[in-house]
Amino acid sequence: MAPQRSSLAASTAGSRPTFFSVRAVILAAVMLAFVTVLPRYDLGGWNPYAASYQSRIEFYADRMDSLVRVSTWRQRLFLRHVGNYEIPMWIATHRRATDVIQLPPRSYAARYLQADPIWTDPRIFTYFADFQPIVAWTDLPRRPLANTWVALEPGGIALVRRDGTTDIDSLLQEYQRSEVGGLP
Amino acid sequence: MSFFLLILVLQWITGFGIMASIGTRLPRPLSIPLAPLVGMFVHTLAVFVVDLLPWGIGQVSITVAAVVMLVVAHARWPVVMAWYRELLAAPRWTLSMADLVVIIAGAIVGYVVSWASWFWPVTPFDAMAGIDLVARQTVVEGTINNRVFTDPSLAGHLSNQPFYAPFAMLMQVIYRLLGFGYGQVWLAVSAICFSAFLYNAMRMWAHPVIAGVLWLLAILTPEMLGYTYLLQTDYLNAVFLSSAVILLTASAEREEVQAWALAAVLFAAAAWSRTETIMVVFMGLLASIPVLWNHVERRTMWRALGLSAGAGLATFVLWNGYYLPVVLPVRPDTASELTMFSFERFGQVAGDLWSSVIVQPELWGWTFPLFALGLVGSLILNRTLRPLLPLVWIASILLALTVVGTVFTAAVVEQTLRRGIFKLIPLMMFWLAAMPLVVGWSKRLRAWETGS
């Protein structure tokens, strides 16, 4: 059977307009008006493109010069992820060679971090701080291996051990209570 | 920087070689932006093969892989040479002043997207917990089968994130090896190439002003815009899938396009970029049969559909049927995320998809209302819904997404399915540009412009 091509195939082919003519200028002006209005004017809530463009493109375009001064990869990681990057890095640099660190439940960490504390997920912890001897809170079979715990307080963090001054059992109870209480 | 440019050029030329070798006939405005996307896909396949060999993945091996792919893609040199002769023939410029305005506006967006994908670290949770975690360790150890899958601290916590997107993971490996601290710059490369392809595809049917308006609405779609520089698999998946559907449509509708085999390559790339896409591909191909039945030669149709199904299945099986069960020591726990299909749940997912996702203008801008208007206008004024292929694919994608949301408990409507809608946006805008009503307006506008 022979192919039946669409009659649309002709479409806009045919006579070619010149690049510069009065009508070409009019069409370009219409286009210019559209590209000016679409990303800039909210039009009384009718134009959702404006807000999105301003937050996703214009925001960065305006700050490019100052942001580029944040020059190292590590600084940019901190700029973007703040505590979620800083805490795993702090733990990785302050742990002792023999430490096996129990990551706290997310609900516990959420009480001390404004952002969602995704660093308590072992994958995210590893992503930021590389492979470390850690035990996820949900990893029940490996929990007994942990000998170091993360104690948080407003604006502070500590690694606590059995031989220290912190009562580990009450810290663990706090971990568990946070789960019962859920995310704040 | 020079290493990056070298790899980019190798991928680009590989893309051209593949197009030529498989007998693609495509206008230059479409083939030039599409070639890097094809090259990127093929390069990830080559790096995957390197992983199976004892040499290990590193700067040298990814470069050798790119060169080997380029040579293989040009193996049918007489055919490829003839193709290059056409590609390099003196161009016939059809650029208008309105095009320039659109291109400059697009270039501003492209510049910021490129900058953001280079400047910002990987942000989405899924990427940090999955593909980029694996990619980073692959760079360290030289193999995808690395410590991420064996370290006791992660055992039982991998979920499905590291397993469902080999394309994005391997692109991260390649770009991290190129020296980009966070990889990611390939996101901008693919977004720019795809946007250029989409614009030129629309311009084949519609007047530059109409194509420009629809194109800007497509690339500035609020929810999609951010994902042009955020490491997620959904935008890439949309790029490959919608490019393939546009090529199918153009091959069926336009004399100057013969890209059935290239569409198959892109379907394979789509299945390589997200696991569940194979379902969308099969549903869409099946739904295409009645549309193509009286439209193209039967032999061409069966070959095209068979090739697309086979290519999509091949990449799906390569990763999910071979690499995951045979090579990797752990498997995604997909079975635990599956639930029995029920019409009640299907209806609930469809309802949620409609109310929480589709009818949200802050996510999709004017896309859905314009599309609905286009459907009604086309039916009333032209009594046709042509071209039908994009429409059957839009319906298939919606159906497939709803089925995925029904049977996979991990597929959350407000997240997974919301990003799945990315596949629809370019297709809807392309359909609007190619529908008879708009083509008619375009002809009148062109006649007015030329004073004929």
mmCIF file of N, CA, C and O in Angstrom, chain B residues 99-151:
data_model
loop_
_atom_site.group_PDB
_atom_site.id
_atom_site.type_symbol
_atom_site.label_atom_id
_atom_site.label_comp_id
_atom_site.label_asym_id
_atom_site.label_seq_id
_atom_site.Cartn_x
_atom_site.Cartn_y
_atom_site.Cartn_z
ATOM 1 N N ASP B 99 12.552 34.977 14.648
ATOM 2 C CA ASP B 99 13.366 33.849 15.137
ATOM 3 C C ASP B 99 14.482 34.356 16.033
ATOM 4 O O ASP B 99 14.775 33.756 17.081
ATOM 5 N N LEU B 100 15.111 35.440 15.600
ATOM 6 C CA LEU B 100 16.242 35.983 16.366
ATOM 7 C C LEU B 100 15.821 36.353 17.781
ATOM 8 O O LEU B 100 16.538 36.078 18.745
ATOM 9 N N VAL B 101 14.649 36.971 17.888
ATOM 10 C CA VAL B 101 14.143 37.366 19.216
ATOM 11 C C VAL B 101 13.972 36.117 20.084
ATOM 12 O O VAL B 101 14.391 36.081 21.246
ATOM 13 N N VAL B 102 13.372 35.077 19.490
ATOM 14 C CA VAL B 102 13.135 33.831 20.236
ATOM 15 C C VAL B 102 14.466 33.193 20.628
ATOM 16 O O VAL B 102 14.647 32.751 21.771
ATOM 17 N N ILE B 103 15.392 33.173 19.672
ATOM 18 C CA ILE B 103 16.685 32.520 19.938
ATOM 19 C C ILE B 103 17.438 33.263 21.053
ATOM 20 O O ILE B 103 18.022 32.629 21.943
ATOM 21 N N ILE B 104 17.395 34.591 21.023
ATOM 22 C CA ILE B 104 18.091 35.354 22.077
ATOM 23 C C ILE B 104 17.441 35.078 23.446
ATOM 24 O O ILE B 104 18.136 34.836 24.442
ATOM 25 N N ALA B 105 16.106 35.066 23.475
ATOM 26 C CA ALA B 105 15.412 34.777 24.743
ATOM 27 C C ALA B 105 15.775 33.375 25.232
ATOM 28 O O ALA B 105 16.063 33.165 26.416
ATOM 29 N N GLY B 106 15.795 32.411 24.307
ATOM 30 C CA GLY B 106 16.161 31.041 24.672
ATOM 31 C C GLY B 106 17.604 30.948 25.123
ATOM 32 O O GLY B 106 17.927 30.203 26.050
ATOM 33 N N ALA B 107 18.474 31.732 24.474
ATOM 34 C CA ALA B 107 19.904 31.690 24.819
ATOM 35 C C ALA B 107 20.141 32.205 26.239
ATOM 36 O O ALA B 107 21.002 31.678 26.953
ATOM 37 N N ILE B 108 19.361 33.215 26.650
ATOM 38 C CA ILE B 108 19.501 33.732 28.025
ATOM 39 C C ILE B 108 19.156 32.625 29.023
ATOM 40 O O ILE B 108 19.884 32.372 29.985
ATOM 41 N N VAL B 109 18.048 31.944 28.751
ATOM 42 C CA VAL B 109 17.658 30.826 29.635
ATOM 43 C C VAL B 109 18.735 29.748 29.604
ATOM 44 O O VAL B 109 19.161 29.233 30.653
ATOM 45 N N GLY B 110 19.209 29.427 28.400
ATOM 46 C CA GLY B 110 20.231 28.387 28.252
ATOM 47 C C GLY B 110 21.507 28.723 29.003
ATOM 48 O O GLY B 110 22.133 27.854 29.608
ATOM 49 N N TYR B 111 21.875 30.000 28.990
ATOM 50 C CA TYR B 111 23.097 30.425 29.679
ATOM 51 C C TYR B 111 22.961 30.219 31.197
ATOM 52 O O TYR B 111 23.848 29.668 31.843
ATOM 53 N N VAL B 112 21.828 30.664 31.733
ATOM 54 C CA VAL B 112 21.623 30.525 33.189
ATOM 55 C C VAL B 112 21.525 29.044 33.583
ATOM 56 O O VAL B 112 22.081 28.626 34.604
ATOM 57 N N VAL B 113 20.844 28.264 32.748
ATOM 58 C CA VAL B 113 20.726 26.823 33.022
ATOM 59 C C VAL B 113 22.121 26.182 33.028
ATOM 60 O O VAL B 113 22.443 25.378 33.917
ATOM 61 N N SER B 114 22.953 26.551 32.052
ATOM 62 C CA SER B 114 24.316 25.992 31.988
ATOM 63 C C SER B 114 25.110 26.386 33.227
ATOM 64 O O SER B 114 25.799 25.566 33.837
ATOM 65 N N TRP B 115 24.992 27.652 33.570
ATOM 66 C CA TRP B 115 25.720 28.137 34.749
ATOM 67 C C TRP B 115 25.257 27.405 36.009
ATOM 68 O O TRP B 115 26.072 26.950 36.815
ATOM 69 N N ALA B 116 23.933 27.295 36.164
ATOM 70 C CA ALA B 116 23.388 26.672 37.382
ATOM 71 C C ALA B 116 23.777 25.200 37.471
ATOM 72 O O ALA B 116 24.086 24.701 38.551
ATOM 73 N N SER B 117 23.773 24.509 36.332
ATOM 74 C CA SER B 117 24.128 23.083 36.386
ATOM 75 C C SER B 117 25.616 22.906 36.683
ATOM 76 O O SER B 117 26.022 21.885 37.229
ATOM 77 N N TRP B 118 26.430 23.907 36.350
ATOM 78 C CA TRP B 118 27.856 23.851 36.676
ATOM 79 C C TRP B 118 28.109 24.298 38.122
ATOM 80 O O TRP B 118 28.888 23.686 38.852
ATOM 81 N N PHE B 119 27.404 25.346 38.552
ATOM 82 C CA PHE B 119 27.697 25.970 39.847
ATOM 83 C C PHE B 119 27.163 25.168 41.034
ATOM 84 O O PHE B 119 27.874 24.916 41.999
ATOM 85 N N TRP B 120 25.884 24.791 40.943
ATOM 86 C CA TRP B 120 25.248 24.183 42.116
ATOM 87 C C TRP B 120 25.586 22.713 42.251
ATOM 88 O O TRP B 120 25.663 21.991 41.252
ATOM 89 N N PRO B 121 25.755 22.257 43.482
ATOM 90 C CA PRO B 121 25.945 20.816 43.677
ATOM 91 C C PRO B 121 24.653 20.049 43.401
ATOM 92 O O PRO B 121 23.582 20.648 43.263
ATOM 93 N N VAL B 122 24.781 18.752 43.353
ATOM 94 C CA VAL B 122 23.599 17.907 43.172
ATOM 95 C C VAL B 122 22.656 18.151 44.348
ATOM 96 O O VAL B 122 23.082 18.155 45.503
ATOM 97 N N THR B 123 21.399 18.384 44.063
ATOM 98 C CA THR B 123 20.449 18.764 45.105
ATOM 99 C C THR B 123 19.373 17.715 45.409
ATOM 100 O O THR B 123 19.099 17.461 46.576
ATOM 101 N N PRO B 124 18.732 17.110 44.410
ATOM 102 C CA PRO B 124 17.613 16.217 44.745
ATOM 103 C C PRO B 124 18.048 15.021 45.595
ATOM 104 O O PRO B 124 19.095 14.418 45.346
ATOM 105 N N PHE B 125 17.232 14.703 46.568
ATOM 106 C CA PHE B 125 17.505 13.579 47.477
ATOM 107 C C PHE B 125 17.716 12.281 46.703
ATOM 108 O O PHE B 125 18.668 11.540 46.953
ATOM 109 N N ASP B 126 16.814 12.023 45.751
ATOM 110 C CA ASP B 126 16.884 10.770 44.994
ATOM 111 C C ASP B 126 18.230 10.597 44.313
ATOM 112 O O ASP B 126 18.759 9.487 44.238
ATOM 113 N N ALA B 127 18.775 11.682 43.794
ATOM 114 C CA ALA B 127 20.059 11.604 43.084
ATOM 115 C C ALA B 127 21.205 11.376 44.067
ATOM 116 O O ALA B 127 22.100 10.568 43.812
ATOM 117 N N MET B 128 21.168 12.085 45.206
ATOM 118 C CA MET B 128 22.259 11.933 46.186
ATOM 119 C C MET B 128 22.218 10.548 46.830
ATOM 120 O O MET B 128 23.240 9.982 47.173
ATOM 121 N N ALA B 129 21.010 10.013 46.990
ATOM 122 C CA ALA B 129 20.882 8.690 47.620
ATOM 123 C C ALA B 129 21.000 7.575 46.597
ATOM 124 O O ALA B 129 21.033 6.407 46.965
ATOM 125 N N GLY B 130 21.063 7.929 45.328
ATOM 126 C CA GLY B 130 21.055 6.887 44.310
ATOM 127 C C GLY B 130 22.112 7.065 43.238
ATOM 128 O O GLY B 130 23.283 6.775 43.475
ATOM 129 N N ILE B 131 21.687 7.595 42.096
ATOM 130 C CA ILE B 131 22.577 7.583 40.926
ATOM 131 C C ILE B 131 23.905 8.297 41.160
ATOM 132 O O ILE B 131 24.936 7.817 40.735
ATOM 133 N N ASP B 132 23.896 9.422 41.859
ATOM 134 C CA ASP B 132 25.170 10.139 41.999
ATOM 135 C C ASP B 132 26.049 9.515 43.080
ATOM 136 O O ASP B 132 27.271 9.617 43.010
ATOM 137 N N LEU B 133 25.426 8.872 44.051
ATOM 138 C CA LEU B 133 26.204 8.136 45.056
ATOM 139 C C LEU B 133 26.984 7.016 44.353
ATOM 140 O O LEU B 133 28.183 6.829 44.574
ATOM 141 N N VAL B 134 26.291 6.306 43.463
ATOM 142 C CA VAL B 134 26.936 5.222 42.707
ATOM 143 C C VAL B 134 27.982 5.803 41.750
ATOM 144 O O VAL B 134 29.097 5.287 41.646
ATOM 145 N N ALA B 135 27.621 6.900 41.078
ATOM 146 C CA ALA B 135 28.538 7.497 40.093
ATOM 147 C C ALA B 135 29.834 7.947 40.765
ATOM 148 O O ALA B 135 30.933 7.696 40.260
ATOM 149 N N ARG B 136 29.694 8.607 41.904
ATOM 150 C CA ARG B 136 30.883 9.120 42.598
ATOM 151 C C ARG B 136 31.822 7.984 42.983
ATOM 152 O O ARG B 136 33.036 8.079 42.808
ATOM 153 N N GLN B 137 31.237 6.893 43.484
ATOM 154 C CA GLN B 137 32.066 5.764 43.908
ATOM 155 C C GLN B 137 32.632 5.027 42.690
ATOM 156 O O GLN B 137 33.717 4.454 42.768
ATOM 157 N N THR B 138 31.885 5.067 41.578
ATOM 158 C CA THR B 138 32.390 4.452 40.339
ATOM 159 C C THR B 138 33.665 5.156 39.893
ATOM 160 O O THR B 138 34.615 4.512 39.445
ATOM 161 N N VAL B 139 33.684 6.465 40.030
ATOM 162 C CA VAL B 139 34.873 7.235 39.662
ATOM 163 C C VAL B 139 36.052 6.837 40.564
ATOM 164 O O VAL B 139 37.181 6.690 40.099
ATOM 165 N N VAL B 140 35.753 6.602 41.850
ATOM 166 C CA VAL B 140 36.818 6.234 42.797
ATOM 167 C C VAL B 140 37.339 4.823 42.512
ATOM 168 O O VAL B 140 38.543 4.582 42.447
ATOM 169 N N GLU B 141 36.408 3.872 42.314
ATOM 170 C CA GLU B 141 36.813 2.463 42.203
ATOM 171 C C GLU B 141 36.969 1.962 40.771
ATOM 172 O O GLU B 141 37.489 0.883 40.532
ATOM 173 N N GLY B 142 36.443 2.722 39.807
ATOM 174 C CA GLY B 142 36.561 2.300 38.405
ATOM 175 C C GLY B 142 35.552 1.263 37.985
ATOM 176 O O GLY B 142 35.667 0.684 36.903
ATOM 177 N N THR B 143 34.548 1.035 38.795
ATOM 178 C CA THR B 143 33.495 0.083 38.402
ATOM 179 C C THR B 143 32.155 0.471 39.025
ATOM 180 O O THR B 143 32.111 1.005 40.136
ATOM 181 N N ILE B 144 31.089 0.188 38.268
ATOM 182 C CA ILE B 144 29.744 0.467 38.785
ATOM 183 C C ILE B 144 29.442 -0.480 39.952
ATOM 184 O O ILE B 144 28.749 -0.124 40.898
ATOM 185 N N ASN B 145 29.978 -1.689 39.842
ATOM 186 C CA ASN B 145 29.774 -2.696 40.890
ATOM 187 C C ASN B 145 30.739 -2.387 42.040
ATOM 188 O O ASN B 145 31.764 -3.039 42.204
ATOM 189 N N ASN B 146 30.396 -1.383 42.828
ATOM 190 C CA ASN B 146 31.351 -0.871 43.811
ATOM 191 C C ASN B 146 30.831 -1.007 45.246
ATOM 192 O O ASN B 146 29.807 -1.646 45.495
ATOM 193 N N ARG B 147 31.530 -0.328 46.136
ATOM 194 C CA ARG B 147 31.278 -0.463 47.565
ATOM 195 C C ARG B 147 29.868 -0.045 47.995
ATOM 196 O O ARG B 147 29.380 -0.487 49.036
ATOM 197 N N VAL B 148 29.236 0.808 47.184
ATOM 198 C CA VAL B 148 27.870 1.239 47.526
ATOM 199 C C VAL B 148 26.967 0.016 47.707
ATOM 200 O O VAL B 148 26.081 0.004 48.563
ATOM 201 N N PHE B 149 27.218 -1.001 46.906
ATOM 202 C CA PHE B 149 26.346 -2.171 46.927
ATOM 203 C C PHE B 149 26.793 -3.232 47.939
ATOM 204 O O PHE B 149 26.100 -4.229 48.121
ATOM 205 N N THR B 150 27.963 -3.030 48.543
ATOM 206 C CA THR B 150 28.462 -4.072 49.450
ATOM 207 C C THR B 150 28.724 -3.583 50.872
ATOM 208 O O THR B 150 28.815 -4.390 51.795
ATOM 209 N N ASP B 151 28.877 -2.279 51.063
ATOM 210 C CA ASP B 151 29.238 -1.785 52.393
ATOM 211 C C ASP B 151 28.105 -2.066 53.390
ATOM 212 O O ASP B 151 26.940 -1.765 53.112
#
